Amino acid sequence: MDNQYIEEAYKEGFTVRFAVKKRLFSEQSEFQKVEIVESTHHGKMLFNDGAAMVSERDEAIYHEMIAHVPLLVHPNPQKVLVIGGGDGGTAREVLRHDSVKECVMVEIDSSVVEGSREFIPKTSCVFTNPRLRLTIGDGVAFMAETKEKFDVILVDSTDPVGPAQPLFGPEFYGNVFRCLNDNGIVVAQGETPFYEPEAQRSLVGIMGKFFAVVRPYNFTNMTYPGGLWSFIFASKGLDPIRDVRVGAEQKLGDFFYYNPDIHRASFSLPTFMRKNLSGLLRDK
Amino acid sequence: MDNQYIEEAYKEGFTVRFAVKKRLFSEQSEFQKVEIVESTHHGKMLFNDGAAMVSERDEAIYHEMIAHVPLLVHPNPQKVLVIGGGDGGTAREVLRHDSVKECVMVEIDSSVVEGSREFIPKTSCVFTNPRLRLTIGDGVAFMAETKEKFDVILVDSTDPVGPAQPLFGPEFYGNVFRCLNDNGIVVAQGETPFYEPEAQRSLVGIMGKFFAVVRPYNFTNMTYPGGLWSFIFASKGLDPIRDVRVGAEQKLGDFFYYNPDIHRASFSLPTFMRKNLSGLLRDK
């Protein structure tokens, strides 16, 4: 890679490059290489181990879709847990909901938080919010040990390699289930249906061992390989379409991507994805 | 570019590279540079002037969505016109509909047809279909001169630069309107809402000068910059959701991407796209 670009060299012979104006931050943490650049057209961008995590230009898509879909389905989300999400964007969207009294965030890598805090105010602005409780630590260990209960848990993880690998496993989801209240919802970063059908099938299958409702939903962004990307919604009973609080989104102000039509449409899956997940999708 | 990759260097500092196994075809035609490669993970790929047009791995998404959405809305599509689409994929999907007696295809660049015929059988297989009438010529001139009438017209164009530029203009759409039967539908390649909001707004506005119904719809593919991509559906009265022939898709066999849920969901637009097109969307 030359200095003019930062690139994500994805497996399967596919590389995405973003032109760079300035390199802002580069740190080899205990867990991964964390880089922040100022790109020419996509704003500040965060990369972990060479994989694009955040661009200012389109981060709102991912963060709106991980947060507002479950928080507008849960009738009264008061206590929310974010696992990962060290840039702050997910917690920022969670805390737009006045019902949320506390958002607990457990990020394993302080370098991600520190770099974002210094260079990506668009997402890290949330760190001054008094309703946020930030813990630097291992989300897997936190879930295994905590006695707290949550209404909504958001697993805002990186890909299932390196530090995030156990976040895609059954022990973790057993603990997620245990720490959710009766009306609880979990949403997990669900990988790319184009390039990671097996990881997606595995995650949906594991979540289906615990939850009555398991429904993937999709969004498209500019920076993740292949564009199309998934979250997996799972709950103890709430249905992501039937139970959405109609009109409640209007109190939240402006969105870049989310709206009630997109909420509903995002659960419509392309045929290749349905085939890959056949037998695993659970409606109550 | 080195020999191991073929790349699309998109404006706005964004480049996509695909690893290449073998370079199969390269011809500077009267209109553009036409290249076909065998990629390592995306099958054969066609590039016009350095812009990805077709990959065998995901071409079905684009071709199913441009063809089946209008052909499953029109009550009895018998005569279909494809402008562009020299690789053959769009006509291939059109001719899966038994009602279609003739598919006329007008492609400006014989190099695209010849290259596809030699190296991309997955799309060019349609060229042996007796219901296809292929003309090499300028689609803009064809539309201005023809006395034929069509039920559905598909504008399968490249981007609004070079030879395809007039396909995004008002004269062309005046002729499209004139050549459509009373129940007629046109679907046009509608560019990327992320990177080409102005081109998209211009095209929707022009189509809205002629047609009672103008509704963009989206799909996501792996190879076009930004992933999210649009078609613009316009008709003299048929509505793309209300008038879909329920169950008719079952007679067509298997799909890679299309299904009735996706048909409906594809018309749900993200908020930033709605804002960009505000005032221009026309329901009857």
Coordinates of C-alpha atoms in Angstrom, one line a residue:
Chain A
M1 CA 0.0 0.0 0.0
D2 CA 1.4 3.4 -0.8
N3 CA 0.8 6.4 1.4
Q4 CA -2.0 7.9 -0.8
Y5 CA -4.4 5.1 0.0
I6 CA -5.7 3.1 2.8
E7 CA -7.0 -0.2 1.7
E8 CA -9.0 -3.2 2.9
A9 CA -7.6 -6.3 1.1
Y10 CA -10.5 -8.6 1.6
K11 CA -10.1 -12.3 1.0
E12 CA -11.5 -13.6 -2.2
G13 CA -9.4 -11.3 -4.4
F14 CA -11.3 -8.1 -3.6
T15 CA -9.6 -4.9 -2.4
V16 CA -11.2 -1.6 -1.6
R17 CA -9.0 1.6 -1.5
F18 CA -9.8 5.0 -0.1
A19 CA -7.7 8.0 -1.0
V20 CA -6.0 9.5 2.1
K21 CA -5.4 13.2 2.8
K22 CA -3.7 12.6 6.2
R23 CA -2.8 9.8 8.5
L24 CA -3.9 10.7 12.0
F25 CA -3.4 7.8 14.3
S26 CA -1.7 4.4 14.2
E27 CA -1.3 2.2 17.2
Q28 CA -0.6 -1.5 17.6
S29 CA -2.7 -2.3 20.6
E30 CA -2.7 -5.5 22.6
F31 CA -5.5 -6.7 20.3
Q32 CA -5.1 -5.2 16.8
K33 CA -3.6 -2.5 14.7
V34 CA -5.8 0.6 15.0
E35 CA -5.5 3.3 12.3
I36 CA -7.4 6.5 11.7
V37 CA -7.0 8.5 8.6
E38 CA -8.6 11.6 7.0
S39 CA -9.8 10.4 3.6
T40 CA -10.4 12.7 0.7
H41 CA -14.1 11.9 0.3
H42 CA -15.3 9.7 3.1
G43 CA -14.3 11.9 6.1
K44 CA -12.3 10.4 9.0
M45 CA -12.0 6.6 8.8
L46 CA -11.2 4.0 11.4
F47 CA -9.6 0.7 10.4
N48 CA -8.9 -2.3 12.8
D49 CA -6.3 -4.7 11.4
G50 CA -6.9 -3.3 7.9
A51 CA -10.7 -3.7 8.0
A52 CA -12.8 -0.6 7.6
M53 CA -14.9 0.0 10.7
V54 CA -16.2 3.6 10.4
S55 CA -16.2 6.3 7.9
E56 CA -17.8 9.6 8.8
R57 CA -19.6 9.7 5.5
D58 CA -21.7 6.7 6.0
E59 CA -21.3 5.6 9.7
A60 CA -24.9 6.8 10.3
I61 CA -26.3 3.9 8.3
Y62 CA -24.7 1.2 10.4
H63 CA -25.3 3.0 13.7
E64 CA -29.0 3.9 13.0
M65 CA -29.8 0.4 11.9
I66 CA -28.2 -1.5 14.8
A67 CA -29.8 0.8 17.4
H68 CA -33.2 2.1 16.2
V69 CA -34.6 -1.2 14.9
P70 CA -34.6 -2.9 18.3
L71 CA -35.1 0.2 20.4
L72 CA -38.3 1.1 18.4
V73 CA -39.5 -2.5 18.8
H74 CA -39.0 -2.8 22.6
P75 CA -41.9 -1.1 24.3
N76 CA -39.8 0.7 26.9
P77 CA -36.0 0.3 26.6
Q78 CA -34.4 1.6 29.8
K79 CA -31.2 -0.3 30.1
V80 CA -29.1 -1.0 27.1
L81 CA -25.7 -2.8 26.7
V82 CA -23.3 -2.3 23.9
I83 CA -20.6 -4.9 23.4
G84 CA -17.8 -3.4 21.4
G85 CA -18.6 -0.2 19.5
G86 CA -15.6 1.7 20.8
D87 CA -15.9 4.5 18.3
G88 CA -19.1 5.6 20.1
G89 CA -21.5 5.7 17.1
T90 CA -23.8 2.9 18.4
A91 CA -24.1 4.4 21.9
R92 CA -24.8 7.8 20.4
E93 CA -27.8 6.5 18.6
V94 CA -29.0 4.5 21.6
L95 CA -29.0 7.6 23.8
R96 CA -31.2 9.5 21.4
H97 CA -34.0 7.5 23.0
D98 CA -35.2 9.4 26.1
S99 CA -36.5 6.1 27.7
V100 CA -32.9 4.9 28.0
K101 CA -31.7 5.6 31.5
E102 CA -28.3 3.9 31.1
C103 CA -26.2 2.7 28.2
V104 CA -23.4 0.4 29.4
M105 CA -20.6 0.0 26.9
V106 CA -17.9 -2.7 27.1
E107 CA -15.1 -2.2 24.7
I108 CA -12.0 -4.4 24.8
D109 CA -9.6 -2.1 23.2
S110 CA -8.8 1.3 24.8
S111 CA -6.9 2.3 21.6
V112 CA -10.1 2.4 19.6
V113 CA -11.8 4.6 22.3
E114 CA -8.8 6.9 22.6
G115 CA -8.2 7.3 18.9
S116 CA -11.9 8.0 18.2
R117 CA -12.1 10.4 21.1
E118 CA -9.2 12.4 19.7
F119 CA -10.0 12.3 16.0
I120 CA -13.6 11.2 15.3
P121 CA -15.8 13.6 17.3
K122 CA -18.8 12.7 15.1
T123 CA -19.1 9.3 16.9
S124 CA -17.1 9.8 20.1
C125 CA -19.2 12.9 21.1
V126 CA -21.2 10.4 23.1
F127 CA -18.4 9.8 25.6
T128 CA -19.4 13.0 27.5
N129 CA -23.0 11.8 27.9
P130 CA -23.8 11.2 31.6
R131 CA -26.1 8.3 30.7
L132 CA -23.2 6.4 29.2
R133 CA -21.1 4.0 31.4
L134 CA -18.0 3.0 29.6
T135 CA -16.0 0.0 30.7
I136 CA -12.7 -1.1 29.0
G137 CA -12.7 -4.8 29.2
D138 CA -13.5 -8.1 27.5
G139 CA -17.2 -8.3 26.5
V140 CA -17.2 -12.1 26.7
A141 CA -15.9 -12.1 30.3
F142 CA -18.3 -9.2 31.2
M143 CA -21.3 -11.2 29.9
A144 CA -20.2 -14.3 31.8
E145 CA -19.8 -12.5 35.1
T146 CA -22.4 -9.7 35.2
K147 CA -25.5 -9.9 37.4
E148 CA -27.1 -6.9 35.6
K149 CA -30.1 -7.3 33.4
F150 CA -30.8 -5.4 30.2
D151 CA -33.7 -4.6 27.9
V152 CA -31.6 -4.5 24.7
I153 CA -28.1 -5.8 24.0
L154 CA -26.2 -4.7 20.9
V155 CA -23.2 -6.8 19.8
D156 CA -21.3 -4.2 17.8
S157 CA -18.4 -6.5 17.0
T158 CA -15.6 -6.7 14.4
D159 CA -15.4 -9.7 12.2
P160 CA -15.2 -13.3 13.7
V161 CA -11.4 -13.4 13.7
G162 CA -9.0 -12.2 16.5
P163 CA -10.5 -10.6 19.6
A164 CA -14.1 -10.8 18.4
Q165 CA -14.2 -14.5 17.6
P166 CA -15.9 -15.6 20.9
L167 CA -18.6 -13.1 20.3
F168 CA -19.9 -15.4 17.6
G169 CA -20.1 -18.5 19.9
P170 CA -22.8 -20.3 21.9
E171 CA -21.4 -19.6 25.4
F172 CA -21.6 -15.9 24.8
Y173 CA -25.2 -16.1 23.6
G174 CA -26.2 -18.2 26.5
N175 CA -25.0 -15.4 28.7
V176 CA -26.7 -12.8 26.5
F177 CA -30.0 -14.7 27.0
R178 CA -29.6 -14.9 30.7
C179 CA -28.9 -11.1 31.0
L180 CA -31.9 -10.0 29.0
N181 CA -35.2 -9.1 30.7
D182 CA -38.3 -11.0 29.6
N183 CA -39.0 -8.6 26.7
G184 CA -35.4 -8.6 25.8
I185 CA -33.9 -8.1 22.3
V186 CA -30.4 -8.7 21.1
V187 CA -29.0 -7.4 17.8
A188 CA -25.7 -8.7 16.5
Q189 CA -23.4 -7.5 13.7
G190 CA -24.2 -10.3 11.2
E191 CA -21.5 -10.1 8.6
T192 CA -21.8 -10.0 4.8
P193 CA -24.2 -12.4 3.2
F194 CA -22.2 -12.3 -0.1
Y195 CA -18.8 -13.2 1.3
E196 CA -19.5 -14.8 4.7
P197 CA -22.6 -17.1 4.3
E198 CA -21.1 -19.8 6.6
A199 CA -20.3 -17.3 9.4
Q200 CA -23.8 -15.9 9.0
R201 CA -25.5 -19.4 9.0
S202 CA -23.5 -20.3 12.1
L203 CA -24.4 -17.2 14.0
V204 CA -28.1 -17.4 13.1
G205 CA -28.1 -21.1 14.2
I206 CA -26.5 -20.3 17.5
M207 CA -28.9 -17.5 18.3
G208 CA -31.8 -19.7 17.4
K209 CA -30.8 -22.2 20.1
F210 CA -31.7 -19.6 22.7
F211 CA -34.2 -17.2 21.2
A212 CA -37.9 -17.6 20.2
V213 CA -37.5 -15.1 17.4
V214 CA -34.5 -14.9 15.1
R215 CA -34.6 -12.6 12.1
P216 CA -31.7 -11.2 10.0
Y217 CA -32.1 -7.7 8.5
N218 CA -29.9 -6.0 5.9
F219 CA -28.6 -2.6 5.1
T220 CA -26.2 -1.3 2.5
N221 CA -23.2 0.9 3.1
M222 CA -20.4 2.3 1.1
T223 CA -17.4 1.0 3.1
Y224 CA -17.9 -2.6 4.0
P225 CA -16.8 -5.2 1.3
G226 CA -19.7 -6.0 -1.0
G227 CA -22.0 -3.2 0.3
L228 CA -24.8 -5.5 1.5
W229 CA -24.4 -6.2 5.2
S230 CA -26.6 -7.9 7.9
F231 CA -27.6 -7.6 11.5
I232 CA -29.3 -10.5 13.3
F233 CA -32.3 -9.6 15.5
A234 CA -33.3 -12.1 18.2
S235 CA -35.8 -11.8 21.0
K236 CA -37.6 -13.6 23.7
G237 CA -40.9 -12.9 21.9
L238 CA -41.1 -9.4 20.4
D239 CA -41.5 -9.4 16.6
P240 CA -39.4 -6.8 14.7
I241 CA -42.2 -5.9 12.4
R242 CA -45.5 -6.6 14.3
D243 CA -44.3 -4.9 17.4
V244 CA -42.6 -1.8 16.1
R245 CA -43.9 1.3 17.9
V246 CA -45.5 3.2 15.0
G247 CA -44.7 6.9 14.9
A248 CA -42.3 6.7 17.8
E249 CA -39.3 7.4 15.5
Q250 CA -40.7 10.9 14.9
K251 CA -39.6 12.0 18.4
L252 CA -36.0 11.1 17.6
G253 CA -35.4 13.8 15.0
D254 CA -33.6 13.4 11.7
F255 CA -32.2 10.2 10.2
F256 CA -29.7 9.7 7.4
Y257 CA -30.9 6.2 6.4
Y258 CA -33.6 4.8 8.8
N259 CA -37.3 5.3 8.3
P260 CA -40.3 3.0 9.1
D261 CA -40.4 1.8 5.5
I262 CA -36.7 0.8 5.6
H263 CA -37.3 -0.8 9.0
R264 CA -39.9 -3.2 7.5
A265 CA -38.1 -3.6 4.1
S266 CA -34.7 -4.5 5.7
F267 CA -36.2 -7.8 6.9
S268 CA -36.9 -8.9 3.3
L269 CA -34.1 -11.2 2.3
P270 CA -32.7 -11.9 -1.2
T271 CA -33.3 -15.5 -2.3
F272 CA -29.6 -16.6 -2.0
M273 CA -29.7 -15.5 1.6
R274 CA -33.0 -17.3 2.4
K275 CA -31.5 -20.5 0.9
N276 CA -28.4 -20.2 2.9
L277 CA -30.4 -19.7 6.1
S278 CA -33.1 -22.2 5.3
G279 CA -34.5 -24.0 8.3
L280 CA -32.9 -21.5 10.8
L281 CA -35.2 -18.5 10.7
R282 CA -37.6 -18.4 13.6
D283 CA -40.8 -16.4 13.9
K284 CA -42.8 -16.8 17.0
Chain B
M1 CA -2.5 -1.0 -12.3
D2 CA -0.4 -4.1 -12.3
N3 CA -1.3 -7.3 -14.1
Q4 CA -2.6 -9.1 -11.1
Y5 CA -5.7 -6.8 -10.7
I6 CA -8.3 -5.1 -12.7
E7 CA -9.6 -2.0 -11.0
E8 CA -12.3 0.5 -11.2
A9 CA -10.9 3.9 -10.0
Y10 CA -14.1 5.6 -9.1
K11 CA -14.1 9.3 -8.6
E12 CA -14.3 10.6 -5.0
G13 CA -11.1 8.7 -4.0
F14 CA -12.6 5.2 -4.1
T15 CA -11.1 2.3 -6.0
V16 CA -12.2 -1.3 -6.2
R17 CA -9.8 -4.0 -7.3
F18 CA -10.5 -7.6 -8.4
A19 CA -7.7 -10.1 -8.5
V20 CA -7.2 -11.5 -12.1
K21 CA -6.4 -15.0 -13.1
K22 CA -6.3 -14.3 -16.9
R23 CA -6.9 -11.4 -19.2
L24 CA -9.2 -12.7 -22.0
F25 CA -10.2 -9.8 -24.2
S26 CA -9.2 -6.1 -24.7
E27 CA -10.4 -4.0 -27.5
Q28 CA -10.6 -0.2 -28.1
S29 CA -13.8 0.1 -29.9
E30 CA -15.2 3.2 -31.6
F31 CA -16.9 4.0 -28.3
Q32 CA -14.9 2.7 -25.4
K33 CA -12.3 0.3 -24.2
V34 CA -13.9 -3.1 -23.7
E35 CA -12.0 -5.6 -21.4
I36 CA -12.9 -9.1 -20.2
V37 CA -10.9 -10.9 -17.6
E38 CA -11.2 -14.1 -15.6
S39 CA -11.1 -13.0 -12.0
T40 CA -10.0 -15.2 -9.2
H41 CA -13.2 -15.1 -7.2
H42 CA -15.9 -13.3 -9.2
G43 CA -15.9 -15.3 -12.4
K44 CA -15.5 -13.6 -15.8
M45 CA -15.8 -9.9 -15.6
L46 CA -16.6 -7.2 -18.2
F47 CA -15.3 -3.7 -17.9
N48 CA -16.1 -0.7 -20.2
D49 CA -13.7 2.2 -20.0
G50 CA -12.5 0.8 -16.6
A51 CA -16.0 0.6 -15.1
A52 CA -17.2 -2.9 -13.9
M53 CA -20.3 -3.9 -15.9
V54 CA -20.7 -7.6 -15.3
S55 CA -19.3 -10.3 -13.0
E56 CA -20.5 -13.8 -13.4
R57 CA -20.7 -14.1 -9.6
D58 CA -23.4 -11.5 -9.1
E59 CA -24.7 -10.5 -12.6
A60 CA -27.9 -12.3 -11.8
I61 CA -28.9 -9.6 -9.2
Y62 CA -28.8 -6.7 -11.7
H63 CA -30.4 -8.7 -14.5
E64 CA -33.2 -10.2 -12.4
M65 CA -34.1 -6.9 -10.9
I66 CA -34.1 -4.9 -14.2
A67 CA -36.3 -7.5 -15.9
H68 CA -38.6 -9.2 -13.5
V69 CA -39.9 -6.2 -11.6
P70 CA -41.6 -4.6 -14.7
L71 CA -42.4 -7.9 -16.4
L72 CA -44.2 -9.2 -13.4
V73 CA -46.2 -5.9 -13.1
H74 CA -47.2 -5.7 -16.8
P75 CA -50.3 -7.9 -17.2
N76 CA -49.1 -9.4 -20.5
P77 CA -45.7 -8.3 -21.8
Q78 CA -45.4 -9.5 -25.4
K79 CA -42.9 -7.1 -26.9
V80 CA -39.9 -5.9 -25.0
L81 CA -37.1 -3.5 -26.0
V82 CA -33.7 -3.6 -24.4
I83 CA -31.4 -0.5 -25.1
G84 CA -27.8 -1.5 -24.4
G85 CA -27.3 -4.7 -22.4
G86 CA -24.7 -6.1 -24.9
D87 CA -23.6 -8.8 -22.6
G88 CA -27.0 -10.4 -23.0
G89 CA -27.9 -10.9 -19.3
T90 CA -31.0 -8.6 -19.4
A91 CA -32.4 -10.2 -22.5
R92 CA -31.8 -13.6 -21.0
E93 CA -34.0 -12.8 -18.0
V94 CA -36.7 -11.1 -20.3
L95 CA -37.0 -14.3 -22.3
R96 CA -37.7 -16.4 -19.3
H97 CA -41.2 -15.0 -19.6
D98 CA -43.2 -17.1 -22.1
S99 CA -45.6 -14.2 -22.8
V100 CA -42.7 -12.4 -24.5
K101 CA -42.9 -13.1 -28.3
E102 CA -40.0 -10.8 -29.2
C103 CA -37.2 -9.1 -27.4
V104 CA -35.6 -6.4 -29.5
M105 CA -32.1 -5.4 -28.3
V106 CA -30.2 -2.4 -29.6
E107 CA -26.6 -2.3 -28.5
I108 CA -24.3 0.4 -29.8
D109 CA -21.0 -1.4 -29.4
S110 CA -20.4 -4.7 -31.3
S111 CA -17.2 -5.3 -29.3
V112 CA -19.3 -5.8 -26.1
V113 CA -21.5 -8.3 -27.9
E114 CA -18.5 -10.1 -29.6
G115 CA -16.4 -10.2 -26.4
S116 CA -19.4 -11.5 -24.3
R117 CA -20.3 -14.1 -27.0
E118 CA -16.8 -15.5 -26.9
F119 CA -16.0 -15.3 -23.2
I120 CA -19.2 -14.9 -21.1
P121 CA -21.6 -17.7 -22.1
K122 CA -23.5 -17.2 -18.8
T123 CA -25.0 -14.0 -20.2
S124 CA -24.5 -14.3 -24.0
C125 CA -26.2 -17.7 -24.2
V126 CA -29.3 -15.6 -25.0
F127 CA -27.9 -14.7 -28.5
T128 CA -29.0 -18.1 -29.9
N129 CA -32.6 -17.5 -28.7
P130 CA -34.9 -17.2 -31.8
R131 CA -37.2 -14.7 -29.9
L132 CA -34.2 -12.3 -29.7
R133 CA -33.7 -9.7 -32.4
L134 CA -30.3 -8.1 -32.0
T135 CA -29.5 -4.8 -33.7
I136 CA -26.1 -3.1 -33.5
G137 CA -26.8 0.6 -33.5
D138 CA -27.4 3.7 -31.6
G139 CA -30.3 3.3 -29.1
V140 CA -31.0 7.1 -29.2
A141 CA -31.4 7.1 -33.0
F142 CA -33.4 3.9 -32.9
M143 CA -35.9 5.4 -30.4
A144 CA -36.2 8.6 -32.5
E145 CA -36.9 6.7 -35.7
T146 CA -38.7 3.5 -34.9
K147 CA -42.4 3.1 -35.6
E148 CA -42.6 -0.1 -33.4
K149 CA -44.5 -0.1 -30.1
F150 CA -43.4 -2.0 -27.0
D151 CA -45.0 -3.2 -23.7
V152 CA -41.8 -2.8 -21.7
I153 CA -38.6 -0.9 -22.5
L154 CA -35.5 -1.6 -20.4
V155 CA -32.7 1.0 -20.6
D156 CA -29.7 -1.1 -19.6
S157 CA -27.1 1.7 -20.1
T158 CA -23.6 2.4 -18.8
D159 CA -23.0 5.6 -16.8
P160 CA -24.0 9.0 -18.1
V161 CA -20.7 9.7 -19.7
G162 CA -19.5 8.9 -23.2
P163 CA -21.8 7.0 -25.5
A164 CA -24.6 6.5 -22.9
Q165 CA -24.9 10.2 -22.1
P166 CA -28.0 11.0 -24.3
L167 CA -29.8 8.0 -22.7
F168 CA -30.2 10.2 -19.6
G169 CA -31.8 13.1 -21.5
P170 CA -35.4 14.4 -22.2
E171 CA -35.5 13.8 -26.0
F172 CA -34.8 10.1 -25.4
Y173 CA -37.6 9.8 -22.8
G174 CA -40.1 11.6 -25.1
N175 CA -39.4 8.9 -27.6
V176 CA -39.6 6.1 -25.0
F177 CA -43.0 7.4 -24.0
R178 CA -44.2 7.5 -27.6
C179 CA -43.1 4.0 -28.3
L180 CA -44.8 2.4 -25.3
N181 CA -48.2 0.9 -25.5
D182 CA -50.9 2.3 -23.2
N183 CA -50.0 -0.1 -20.4
G184 CA -46.3 0.5 -21.0
I185 CA -43.5 0.4 -18.5
V186 CA -39.9 1.7 -18.7
V187 CA -37.1 0.8 -16.3
A188 CA -33.8 2.6 -16.5
Q189 CA -30.5 1.9 -14.9
G190 CA -30.6 4.6 -12.2
E191 CA -27.0 5.0 -10.9
T192 CA -25.8 5.0 -7.3
P193 CA -27.7 7.0 -4.8
F194 CA -24.5 7.4 -2.7
Y195 CA -22.2 8.8 -5.3
E196 CA -24.5 10.1 -8.0
P197 CA -27.4 11.9 -6.3
E198 CA -27.5 14.7 -8.9
A199 CA -27.6 12.3 -11.9
Q200 CA -30.3 10.3 -10.1
R201 CA -32.4 13.4 -9.4
S202 CA -32.0 14.6 -13.0
L203 CA -33.1 11.3 -14.4
V204 CA -36.1 11.0 -12.1
G205 CA -37.2 14.5 -12.9
I206 CA -36.9 13.9 -16.7
M207 CA -38.9 10.7 -16.5
G208 CA -41.5 12.5 -14.4
K209 CA -42.2 14.9 -17.2
F210 CA -43.6 12.1 -19.3
F211 CA -44.9 9.4 -17.0
A212 CA -47.8 9.2 -14.5
V213 CA -45.9 6.9 -12.2
V214 CA -42.2 7.3 -11.4
R215 CA -40.7 5.1 -8.6
P216 CA -37.0 4.3 -8.0
Y217 CA -36.1 0.9 -6.6
N218 CA -32.8 -0.4 -5.2
F219 CA -30.7 -3.5 -5.1
T220 CA -27.3 -4.2 -3.7
N221 CA -24.5 -5.9 -5.7
M222 CA -20.9 -6.8 -5.1
T223 CA -19.2 -5.1 -8.0
Y224 CA -20.7 -1.6 -8.5
P225 CA -19.1 1.2 -6.4
G226 CA -20.9 1.7 -3.1
G227 CA -22.9 -1.5 -3.4
L228 CA -26.3 0.2 -3.3
W229 CA -27.7 0.8 -6.8
S230 CA -31.0 2.0 -8.3
F231 CA -33.4 1.4 -11.2
I232 CA -36.1 3.9 -12.0
F233 CA -39.5 2.4 -12.8
A234 CA -41.9 4.6 -14.8
S235 CA -45.2 3.8 -16.3
K236 CA -48.3 5.2 -17.9
G237 CA -50.4 4.0 -15.0
L238 CA -49.3 0.6 -13.7
D239 CA -48.1 0.7 -10.1
P240 CA -45.1 -1.5 -9.3
I241 CA -46.5 -2.8 -6.0
R242 CA -50.3 -2.7 -6.4
D243 CA -50.2 -4.3 -9.9
V244 CA -47.7 -7.0 -9.4
R245 CA -49.0 -10.4 -10.6
V246 CA -49.0 -12.4 -7.4
G247 CA -47.6 -15.9 -7.8
A248 CA -46.6 -15.4 -11.5
E249 CA -42.9 -15.5 -10.5
Q250 CA -43.3 -19.2 -9.6
K251 CA -43.6 -20.1 -13.3
L252 CA -40.2 -18.7 -14.0
G253 CA -38.1 -21.1 -12.0
D254 CA -35.2 -20.3 -9.6
F255 CA -33.9 -16.9 -8.8
F256 CA -30.6 -15.8 -7.2
Y257 CA -31.9 -12.6 -5.7
Y258 CA -35.5 -11.8 -6.7
N259 CA -38.6 -12.8 -4.8
P260 CA -41.9 -11.1 -4.1
D261 CA -40.7 -9.8 -0.8
I262 CA -37.7 -8.2 -2.3
H263 CA -39.8 -6.8 -5.2
R264 CA -41.9 -4.9 -2.6
A265 CA -39.0 -4.0 -0.3
S266 CA -36.8 -2.7 -3.1
F267 CA -39.2 0.4 -3.4
S268 CA -38.5 1.4 0.2
L269 CA -36.0 4.2 0.0
P270 CA -33.4 5.3 2.6
T271 CA -34.1 8.7 4.0
F272 CA -31.1 10.4 2.3
M273 CA -32.5 9.2 -1.1
R274 CA -36.0 10.4 -0.3
K275 CA -34.7 13.8 0.6
N276 CA -32.6 14.0 -2.6
L277 CA -35.7 13.1 -4.7
S278 CA -38.2 15.1 -2.7
G279 CA -41.0 16.5 -4.9
L280 CA -40.1 14.3 -7.8
L281 CA -41.6 10.9 -6.9
R282 CA -45.0 10.3 -8.6
D283 CA -47.6 7.8 -7.6
K284 CA -50.7 7.7 -9.7

